[in-house]
Short mmCIF file of C-alpha atoms in Angstrom, two decimals:
data_model
loop_
_atom_site.label_atom_id
_atom_site.label_comp_id
_atom_site.label_asym_id
_atom_site.label_seq_id
_atom_site.Cartn_x
_atom_site.Cartn_y
_atom_site.Cartn_z
CA MET A 14 73.56 -55.56 -25.59
CA ASN A 15 75.01 -57.98 -23.09
CA LEU A 16 71.70 -59.80 -22.45
CA GLN A 17 73.01 -62.07 -19.92
CA PRO A 18 72.20 -60.75 -16.79
CA TYR A 19 68.31 -61.08 -17.43
CA LEU A 20 68.37 -63.53 -19.27
CA SER A 21 69.87 -64.78 -15.56
CA ARG A 22 67.01 -63.29 -13.67
CA PRO A 23 63.54 -63.80 -16.12
CA SER A 24 61.86 -62.68 -12.62
CA ILE A 25 62.95 -59.24 -12.61
CA VAL A 26 62.27 -58.52 -16.27
CA LEU A 27 58.74 -60.35 -15.80
CA THR A 28 57.67 -57.90 -12.40
CA ILE A 29 59.22 -54.85 -14.15
CA TRP A 30 56.69 -55.99 -17.12
CA SER A 31 54.23 -56.73 -14.90
CA LEU A 32 54.65 -53.21 -12.48
CA TYR A 33 54.23 -51.67 -15.90
CA HIS A 34 51.15 -52.24 -16.58
CA LEU A 35 49.15 -52.41 -12.82
CA ILE A 36 50.34 -48.42 -12.88
CA VAL A 37 50.40 -46.79 -15.57
CA TRP A 38 47.16 -48.56 -17.25
CA THR A 39 45.62 -48.40 -14.43
CA LEU A 40 46.39 -44.57 -12.93
CA LEU A 41 46.33 -43.25 -16.74
CA PRO A 42 42.80 -44.14 -17.19
CA LEU A 43 41.70 -43.15 -13.87
CA ALA A 44 43.67 -39.56 -14.18
CA CYS A 45 42.35 -39.17 -18.06
CA ASN A 46 38.99 -40.67 -17.92
CA THR A 47 35.88 -39.05 -16.41
CA CYS A 48 33.78 -42.73 -16.81
CA LEU A 49 34.37 -46.07 -17.54
CA PRO A 50 33.92 -47.24 -20.84
CA LEU A 51 30.54 -48.58 -22.22
CA ASP A 52 31.50 -52.33 -22.08
CA CYS A 53 32.65 -51.80 -18.37
CA ILE A 54 29.66 -50.45 -17.94
CA GLU A 55 27.85 -52.81 -19.50
CA ALA A 56 29.47 -55.19 -16.94
CA VAL A 57 29.65 -53.89 -13.61
CA MET A 58 25.81 -52.97 -14.05
CA TRP A 59 25.00 -57.02 -14.90
CA GLY A 60 27.20 -57.86 -12.29
CA SER A 61 25.05 -55.88 -9.87
CA GLU A 62 22.39 -58.50 -10.41
CA TRP A 63 24.26 -62.00 -9.77
CA GLN A 64 23.18 -63.53 -12.03
CA TRP A 65 24.19 -66.89 -13.64
CA GLY A 66 23.39 -65.54 -16.74
CA TYR A 67 23.17 -62.32 -19.10
CA ASP A 68 21.46 -62.02 -22.18
CA LYS A 69 24.76 -61.34 -23.77
CA HIS A 70 26.90 -63.33 -22.14
CA PRO A 71 27.96 -66.09 -19.42
CA PRO A 72 28.06 -63.77 -15.77
CA LEU A 73 31.72 -64.82 -14.95
CA SER A 74 33.06 -60.88 -16.38
CA ALA A 75 30.24 -59.38 -14.46
CA TRP A 76 30.85 -60.76 -11.60
CA ALA A 77 34.30 -59.77 -11.72
CA ALA A 78 33.69 -56.57 -12.74
CA GLN A 79 31.02 -55.75 -10.01
CA LEU A 80 33.59 -57.50 -7.19
CA PHE A 81 36.37 -55.41 -8.32
CA ALA A 82 33.86 -52.31 -8.77
CA MET A 83 33.38 -52.56 -5.37
CA ALA A 84 36.45 -53.05 -3.80
CA LEU A 85 38.00 -50.58 -5.62
CA GLY A 86 35.52 -48.44 -7.84
CA ASP A 87 36.43 -47.00 -11.70
CA ALA A 88 40.21 -48.34 -10.66
CA GLY A 89 39.51 -51.61 -9.78
CA VAL A 90 38.04 -51.97 -12.98
CA TYR A 91 40.87 -50.75 -14.70
CA LEU A 92 43.09 -53.58 -12.92
CA LEU A 93 40.90 -56.48 -12.99
CA SER A 94 41.68 -55.65 -16.87
CA GLN A 95 45.36 -55.70 -16.45
CA LEU A 96 45.51 -58.56 -13.86
CA CYS A 97 44.30 -60.48 -16.15
CA ILE A 98 46.56 -59.01 -18.71
CA ILE A 99 49.44 -60.32 -16.79
CA SER A 100 47.73 -63.61 -15.72
CA ALA A 101 48.28 -64.26 -19.28
CA GLY A 102 51.48 -63.30 -19.78
CA LEU A 103 52.56 -65.37 -16.45
CA GLY A 104 51.07 -68.19 -18.39
CA ILE A 105 52.56 -67.78 -21.88
CA TYR A 106 56.05 -67.87 -19.75
CA ALA A 107 55.48 -70.31 -18.33
CA LEU A 108 53.86 -72.67 -21.58
CA GLY A 109 57.32 -71.60 -23.13
CA LYS A 110 59.42 -72.58 -21.05
CA LEU A 111 57.21 -76.47 -20.49
CA LEU A 112 57.38 -76.24 -24.15
CA LYS A 113 61.03 -75.76 -23.65
CA LEU A 114 62.25 -72.74 -25.14
CA SER A 115 64.96 -70.61 -24.24
CA THR A 116 65.20 -68.04 -21.19
CA LEU A 117 64.80 -65.48 -24.37
CA GLN A 118 62.22 -66.97 -26.30
CA SER A 119 60.00 -67.18 -23.36
CA LEU A 120 60.68 -63.25 -22.14
CA LEU A 121 59.85 -61.87 -25.63
CA ALA A 122 56.98 -64.22 -25.84
CA VAL A 123 55.45 -62.02 -23.41
CA LEU A 124 57.09 -58.68 -23.89
CA LEU A 125 55.78 -58.57 -27.77
CA LEU A 126 52.46 -58.74 -26.10
CA ASP A 127 52.52 -55.34 -26.16
CA THR A 128 53.29 -54.22 -29.59
CA ILE A 129 49.78 -55.60 -29.60
CA TYR A 130 47.09 -52.62 -29.56
CA PHE A 131 44.81 -54.63 -27.83
CA TYR A 132 47.33 -54.63 -24.94
CA GLN A 133 48.16 -51.62 -24.31
CA PHE A 134 45.85 -48.34 -24.41
CA ILE A 135 42.33 -50.85 -25.90
CA SER A 136 43.21 -52.72 -22.45
CA VAL A 137 41.38 -49.58 -20.09
CA GLU A 138 38.60 -51.14 -21.92
CA PHE A 139 36.93 -54.74 -19.28
CA ASN A 140 35.66 -57.00 -20.95
CA VAL A 141 34.65 -61.13 -21.80
CA ASN A 142 37.56 -61.09 -23.89
CA TYR A 143 39.97 -60.41 -21.28
CA LEU A 144 38.84 -62.04 -18.58
CA GLN A 145 38.79 -65.29 -21.51
CA LEU A 146 42.82 -64.90 -21.83
CA PRO A 147 44.84 -66.19 -18.15
CA PHE A 148 42.32 -69.34 -18.90
CA TRP A 149 43.47 -70.38 -22.79
CA ALA A 150 47.85 -69.55 -21.18
CA TRP A 151 47.35 -71.43 -18.31
CA GLY A 152 44.54 -74.24 -19.84
CA TRP A 153 47.31 -74.63 -22.53
CA TYR A 154 50.19 -75.00 -19.87
CA PHE A 155 48.10 -77.32 -17.35
CA GLY A 156 47.15 -79.64 -20.67
CA ILE A 157 50.55 -80.32 -21.84
CA ARG A 158 51.83 -80.50 -17.64
CA GLY A 159 49.13 -82.71 -17.10
CA SER A 160 49.76 -84.99 -20.24
CA LEU A 161 53.11 -84.88 -18.89
CA GLN A 162 53.28 -85.74 -14.73
CA LYS A 163 50.18 -87.62 -15.01
CA ASN A 164 49.26 -85.77 -11.77
CA PRO A 165 44.79 -86.14 -11.36
CA ILE A 166 45.78 -81.52 -10.31
CA ASN A 167 47.41 -80.75 -13.97
CA TRP A 168 43.75 -82.23 -15.30
CA ILE A 169 41.58 -80.23 -12.79
CA ALA A 170 43.36 -77.04 -13.17
CA LEU A 171 42.79 -77.81 -16.71
CA GLY A 172 38.72 -78.39 -16.59
CA VAL A 173 38.85 -75.59 -14.24
CA CYS A 174 40.36 -73.06 -17.53
CA VAL A 175 38.09 -74.70 -19.91
CA GLY A 176 34.62 -74.06 -17.33
CA LEU A 177 35.18 -70.54 -16.27
CA GLY A 178 37.03 -69.53 -19.67
CA ALA A 179 32.93 -70.91 -20.82
CA LEU A 180 31.87 -69.00 -18.23
CA THR A 181 33.14 -66.40 -19.90
CA LYS A 182 32.63 -67.06 -23.53
CA TYR A 183 31.87 -69.28 -24.93
CA ILE A 184 34.55 -70.09 -27.04
CA ALA A 185 37.41 -70.81 -24.35
CA VAL A 186 36.30 -74.40 -25.62
CA LEU A 187 37.93 -73.62 -28.93
CA LEU A 188 41.26 -73.34 -26.51
CA LEU A 189 40.98 -77.19 -26.75
CA ILE A 190 41.67 -77.52 -30.51
CA PRO A 191 45.09 -76.70 -30.76
CA LEU A 192 45.67 -78.11 -27.43
CA PHE A 193 44.92 -81.15 -29.21
CA ALA A 194 46.97 -80.44 -32.39
CA ALA A 195 49.74 -79.67 -29.92
CA TRP A 196 49.10 -82.76 -28.20
CA TYR A 197 48.96 -85.01 -31.93
CA ARG A 198 52.64 -83.19 -32.63
CA ARG A 199 54.34 -84.76 -29.83
CA GLY A 200 52.79 -88.44 -29.69
CA GLU A 201 51.21 -87.50 -26.68
CA LEU A 202 47.32 -87.69 -27.52
CA LYS A 203 46.89 -92.09 -28.41
CA GLU A 204 47.71 -91.99 -24.68
CA THR A 205 45.54 -89.02 -23.22
CA LEU A 206 42.70 -90.40 -24.48
CA THR A 207 43.48 -93.86 -22.51
CA SER A 208 43.97 -91.75 -19.58
CA TYR A 209 41.37 -91.22 -16.89
CA GLY A 210 43.37 -87.36 -16.74
CA ILE A 211 41.65 -86.27 -19.56
CA TYR A 212 38.02 -87.46 -18.30
CA LEU A 213 38.66 -85.78 -15.08
CA ALA A 214 39.28 -82.61 -17.16
CA GLY A 215 35.81 -82.51 -19.13
CA MET A 216 33.78 -83.46 -15.80
CA VAL A 217 35.14 -80.87 -14.26
CA SER A 218 34.04 -77.96 -16.87
CA ILE A 219 31.34 -79.39 -16.63
CA LEU A 220 30.14 -79.40 -12.93
CA LEU A 221 31.27 -76.10 -13.21
CA PHE A 222 29.44 -74.78 -16.91
CA LEU A 223 26.11 -75.90 -15.46
CA PRO A 224 24.83 -74.19 -12.75
CA HIS A 225 24.17 -71.51 -15.84
CA PHE A 226 23.48 -74.85 -18.34
CA LEU A 227 20.21 -74.88 -16.26
CA TRP A 228 20.01 -70.45 -16.37
CA MET A 229 19.71 -71.08 -20.09
CA LYS A 230 17.26 -73.47 -19.89
CA SER A 231 15.01 -71.56 -17.65
CA ASN A 232 15.75 -68.49 -19.33
CA ASP A 233 14.51 -69.39 -23.34
CA TRP A 234 18.22 -69.40 -24.35
CA MET A 235 18.39 -66.18 -24.01
CA THR A 236 21.90 -65.95 -24.44
CA LEU A 237 22.50 -67.97 -27.07
CA THR A 238 19.24 -66.59 -29.11
CA TYR A 239 20.66 -63.07 -29.00
CA GLY A 240 23.73 -63.81 -31.01
CA ILE A 241 21.74 -65.70 -33.43
CA ARG A 242 18.96 -62.81 -33.90
CA ARG A 243 22.03 -60.29 -34.34
CA GLY A 244 23.63 -62.17 -36.42
CA ALA A 245 20.83 -63.54 -38.79
CA SER A 246 19.49 -59.60 -38.53
CA ASP A 247 20.97 -57.90 -40.80
CA GLU A 248 19.22 -58.03 -44.73
CA THR A 249 22.44 -58.33 -46.18
CA PHE A 250 22.90 -61.54 -43.90
CA PHE A 251 24.38 -63.67 -46.44
CA TRP A 252 26.55 -60.99 -47.68
CA HIS A 253 27.76 -59.94 -44.41
CA HIS A 254 29.07 -63.88 -43.30
CA LEU A 255 31.75 -63.87 -46.78
CA TRP A 256 32.80 -60.51 -45.95
CA HIS A 257 33.56 -60.37 -42.45
CA PRO A 258 35.98 -63.22 -41.92
CA VAL A 259 37.75 -61.58 -44.93
CA GLU A 260 37.65 -58.08 -43.22
CA PHE A 261 38.37 -60.47 -39.90
CA ILE A 262 41.76 -61.11 -41.40
CA LEU A 263 42.67 -58.88 -42.60
CA SER A 264 42.12 -56.15 -39.41
CA GLN A 265 44.26 -58.67 -37.23
CA PHE A 266 47.39 -59.58 -40.06
CA GLY A 267 47.16 -55.19 -39.70
CA ILE A 268 47.16 -55.62 -35.60
CA LEU A 269 49.86 -58.29 -35.71
CA LEU A 270 51.71 -57.23 -38.33
CA PRO A 271 53.80 -55.04 -35.52
CA LEU A 272 54.37 -57.79 -33.99
CA LEU A 273 55.23 -60.30 -36.86
CA LEU A 274 58.17 -58.50 -37.92
CA LEU A 275 59.90 -58.38 -34.94
CA CYS A 276 59.43 -61.73 -34.26
CA PHE A 277 60.94 -62.15 -37.85
CA LEU A 278 64.25 -60.07 -36.19
CA CYS A 279 64.61 -61.58 -33.14
CA ARG A 280 63.93 -65.46 -35.53
CA ARG A 281 67.51 -63.49 -36.91
CA LYS A 282 69.36 -62.91 -34.64
CA ASN A 283 68.13 -65.44 -32.28
CA LYS A 284 70.25 -68.81 -33.06
CA GLU A 285 69.14 -71.04 -30.36
CA THR A 286 66.16 -73.41 -31.59
CA THR A 287 63.67 -75.55 -30.11
CA SER A 288 62.19 -79.21 -30.38
CA PRO A 289 59.65 -79.61 -33.84
CA ARG A 290 57.74 -81.49 -31.56
CA ASN A 291 57.57 -79.42 -29.15
CA GLY A 292 53.98 -79.41 -30.68
CA ALA A 293 54.24 -75.43 -29.78
CA LYS A 294 53.46 -74.40 -33.92
CA GLU A 295 50.98 -76.28 -33.83
CA LEU A 296 49.48 -74.67 -30.28
CA CYS A 297 49.89 -71.10 -32.73
CA LEU A 298 48.60 -72.05 -35.35
CA THR A 299 45.50 -73.92 -34.59
CA ALA A 300 45.01 -71.15 -31.88
CA TYR A 301 44.54 -68.99 -35.04
CA ALA A 302 42.46 -71.20 -37.68
CA SER A 303 39.82 -71.97 -34.83
CA ILE A 304 39.47 -68.39 -34.18
CA VAL A 305 38.66 -67.03 -37.71
CA ILE A 306 36.76 -70.02 -38.02
#
């Protein structure tokens, strides 16, 4: 099959992929579901209170769900989830090109997401995990671009991604660990740490997160204590801390198995190679390691 016409116009491929998500996974659940999934209902109800925090999560996902529900009803919440996936996919493509991947490799990095069921029928259940996807992808993009171009806009954008990501789910700050690993591999870590950019990004993210921090302080650290109580409430607390990480790794391996097999096949057919020092492998591996830990 001749892929050259598609590779010469990747915007067409990305547009078709985006329209597929927008149309199928917005209209299909709207036609089939009698009501929103539980997580969606919960987010909309939280958002109607317009607080700087809630007992389980920071506020951004609730605000977004409420805004889209106010504008478009149930369809708005389904649409919001797909917009998060599309935005993340475009960020992945942009990141791939920035890391000197070929057009084919960058497109496959996006298209192969659909082999993971979280990006298919489960994606109709909007929650904090979907909203944080764009912040990870674009945060890495602006972090790498900032080290290359030394433009303050890139560092401000990185700070916005980290800050808004943390306002979605606290683990979003872990996106910095793979970024530091990529900088190290690319030989840019020392220069990055001695430049103003990373500290500008830190200041922006702290300013964005500060209102939620003050809300937590005045509300007995509700969001943090909820997670601690939930994790420590079972009598088999220590056993769960041993078993659940193993269970998580095994389940994620099963979910990713189709993707891994297709990546292996694509790698065998595609002989193009990338620079061993572009940081792509470090970005990927440390991202998985951070989440598992």
